[in-house]
Amino acid sequence: MPLEDRDPVRQRGQRVNGEVSGTPGLGGTGDPPLRDTPAPDGSGTEAMAEGRDPGPALGDRDVSAGGAPQQAGQHEEALMTELSELVQKVVKSSSWWERHGVDIGILACSFLLLPAGFLCLRSAQAIPFLVGVLTLGVVHHTLTVKGSHLASHNALTESKSWGKVWAIFFIELCSAFTAEQGTYNHVKIHHGYTNVIGLGDSSTWKLPFLNRYVYMFIAPLAVPIITPLVALDLLRNVEWKVALRTLCCMFLGLYCHYWLLLHVSGFQSPWSTLLCMLLTRSLLAHPYIHVNIFQHIGLPMFAADRKPKRIHLMSLGVLNLPRNALLDWSFGHSLISCHVEHHLFPSLSDNMCLKIKPIVSQYLKQKKLPYNEDTYASRLRLFLQRYEELMVHAPPITELVGIQ
């Protein structure tokens, strides 16, 4: 949604088509904590507490006209507390099926579709073969994106021990990534410092040496290759026992996929098998990359020492896309149409984020807070038109003034 003049937002620069542009506030867009900061023990599955600022109070002060930052901060905390109480009532009145069962059922159905997918690939006819590719591709992204995301937030279970098991299974075995570093980078950094420059500003998704068309339409095909390579690099930041476990899980997951294609689907050569693995694992890589940049980049970014309180940070810096049956199933509501709700209450499952969506949207609009929504096609056009500004140059810094 455009930032209108009445919104308490001041940009260091200009606004073009309702988005932020201007002189970069920092010299670079690197994200050093994502690679250089080791994940603390036990961080792999610890979910953020609902309604609380998930990150350390790193310069967490409010900038208010009239010299009353403390009063402004108290007002924002009161808003977050009130919204949390409304959401908590819904959560407490929901059944286990609503809190966890619906999403577990989707993941279970995906597992049950695996045999059909591998068997369809045995066919010499084009249509059954394509059905097999589509089935395995959707199942792969459901397990690796939806499953890994829910597991990283411990949203599949109320047990921390089982949460860690699911995180290892979905992130390491299915996704060929590292659970500790992946969860730390996503939960502690991205959620703790959403749209804070140099921390959770989504700059790790930027590849400024690629032009817009290569990045948006060709580079996503390399995601299945890049993912385990990045994981291997991140393993330098964990202890050797964790690294060994991760390597074993990654190898087991990749080898099982390879073995099933050879012995169940009937592929004859290693190269055709590897090509099919790449095809199925990159089937939805394009929307995966697009969604990750559409929902944060181009929205207000903040300096670490002047970031607003949680409710303003998430309402300004997060965007919802419309519902889409395929992406809702394979990525989950919290990554598509309920991303604002997910950032405000990250420990809730996809189904619960969908359930609280009317409450959150109505509350933010009643309090005159932003509730950003846009279509996939609109964001795609925006990024193609302003690729250098959004994906190459450092983002402008947003300052909040006059919060009442």
PDB file of C-alpha atoms in Angstrom, residues 15 31-32 58 67 71 82 94 105 111 113 119 129 160 166 188 190 197 218 235 242 264 270 277 279 309 331 355 358:
ATOM      1  CA  ARG A  15       8.713   8.235  -3.039  1.00  0.00           C
ATOM      2  CA  ASP A  31      24.283  -9.211   5.874  1.00  0.00           C
ATOM      3  CA  PRO A  32      27.272 -10.292   7.973  1.00  0.00           C
ATOM      4  CA  LEU A  58      19.647  -3.101  19.711  1.00  0.00           C
ATOM      5  CA  GLY A  67      10.528  15.051  22.304  1.00  0.00           C
ATOM      6  CA  GLN A  71       5.490   7.973  25.601  1.00  0.00           C
ATOM      7  CA  GLU A  82      -3.929  -5.256  22.901  1.00  0.00           C
ATOM      8  CA  SER A  94      -8.985 -23.169  18.671  1.00  0.00           C
ATOM      9  CA  GLY A 105      -2.327 -33.107   7.321  1.00  0.00           C
ATOM     10  CA  PHE A 111       4.287 -37.764   1.641  1.00  0.00           C
ATOM     11  CA  LEU A 113       1.760 -38.514  -3.064  1.00  0.00           C
ATOM     12  CA  LEU A 119       5.724 -44.287 -10.533  1.00  0.00           C
ATOM     13  CA  PHE A 129       5.611 -38.292 -17.141  1.00  0.00           C
ATOM     14  CA  LYS A 160      10.469 -28.372  21.846  1.00  0.00           C
ATOM     15  CA  TRP A 166      11.066 -31.975  12.787  1.00  0.00           C
ATOM     16  CA  LYS A 188      16.670 -14.700  15.233  1.00  0.00           C
ATOM     17  CA  HIS A 190      15.258 -11.967   9.889  1.00  0.00           C
ATOM     18  CA  ILE A 197      19.645  -2.544   7.427  1.00  0.00           C
ATOM     19  CA  ILE A 218      17.095 -17.831 -14.984  1.00  0.00           C
ATOM     20  CA  LEU A 235      28.754 -25.451   8.660  1.00  0.00           C
ATOM     21  CA  VAL A 242      26.354 -30.856  14.474  1.00  0.00           C
ATOM     22  CA  VAL A 264      11.556 -46.927  -8.878  1.00  0.00           C
ATOM     23  CA  PRO A 270      23.092 -40.945 -13.845  1.00  0.00           C
ATOM     24  CA  MET A 277      16.328 -34.124  -9.656  1.00  0.00           C
ATOM     25  CA  LEU A 279      13.911 -30.212 -12.609  1.00  0.00           C
ATOM     26  CA  LYS A 309       8.793  -0.878  18.086  1.00  0.00           C
ATOM     27  CA  PHE A 331       4.628 -22.553   0.652  1.00  0.00           C
ATOM     28  CA  LYS A 355      -7.612 -17.647  11.023  1.00  0.00           C
ATOM     29  CA  PRO A 358      -9.315 -10.726   9.737  1.00  0.00           C
TER      30      PRO A 358
END
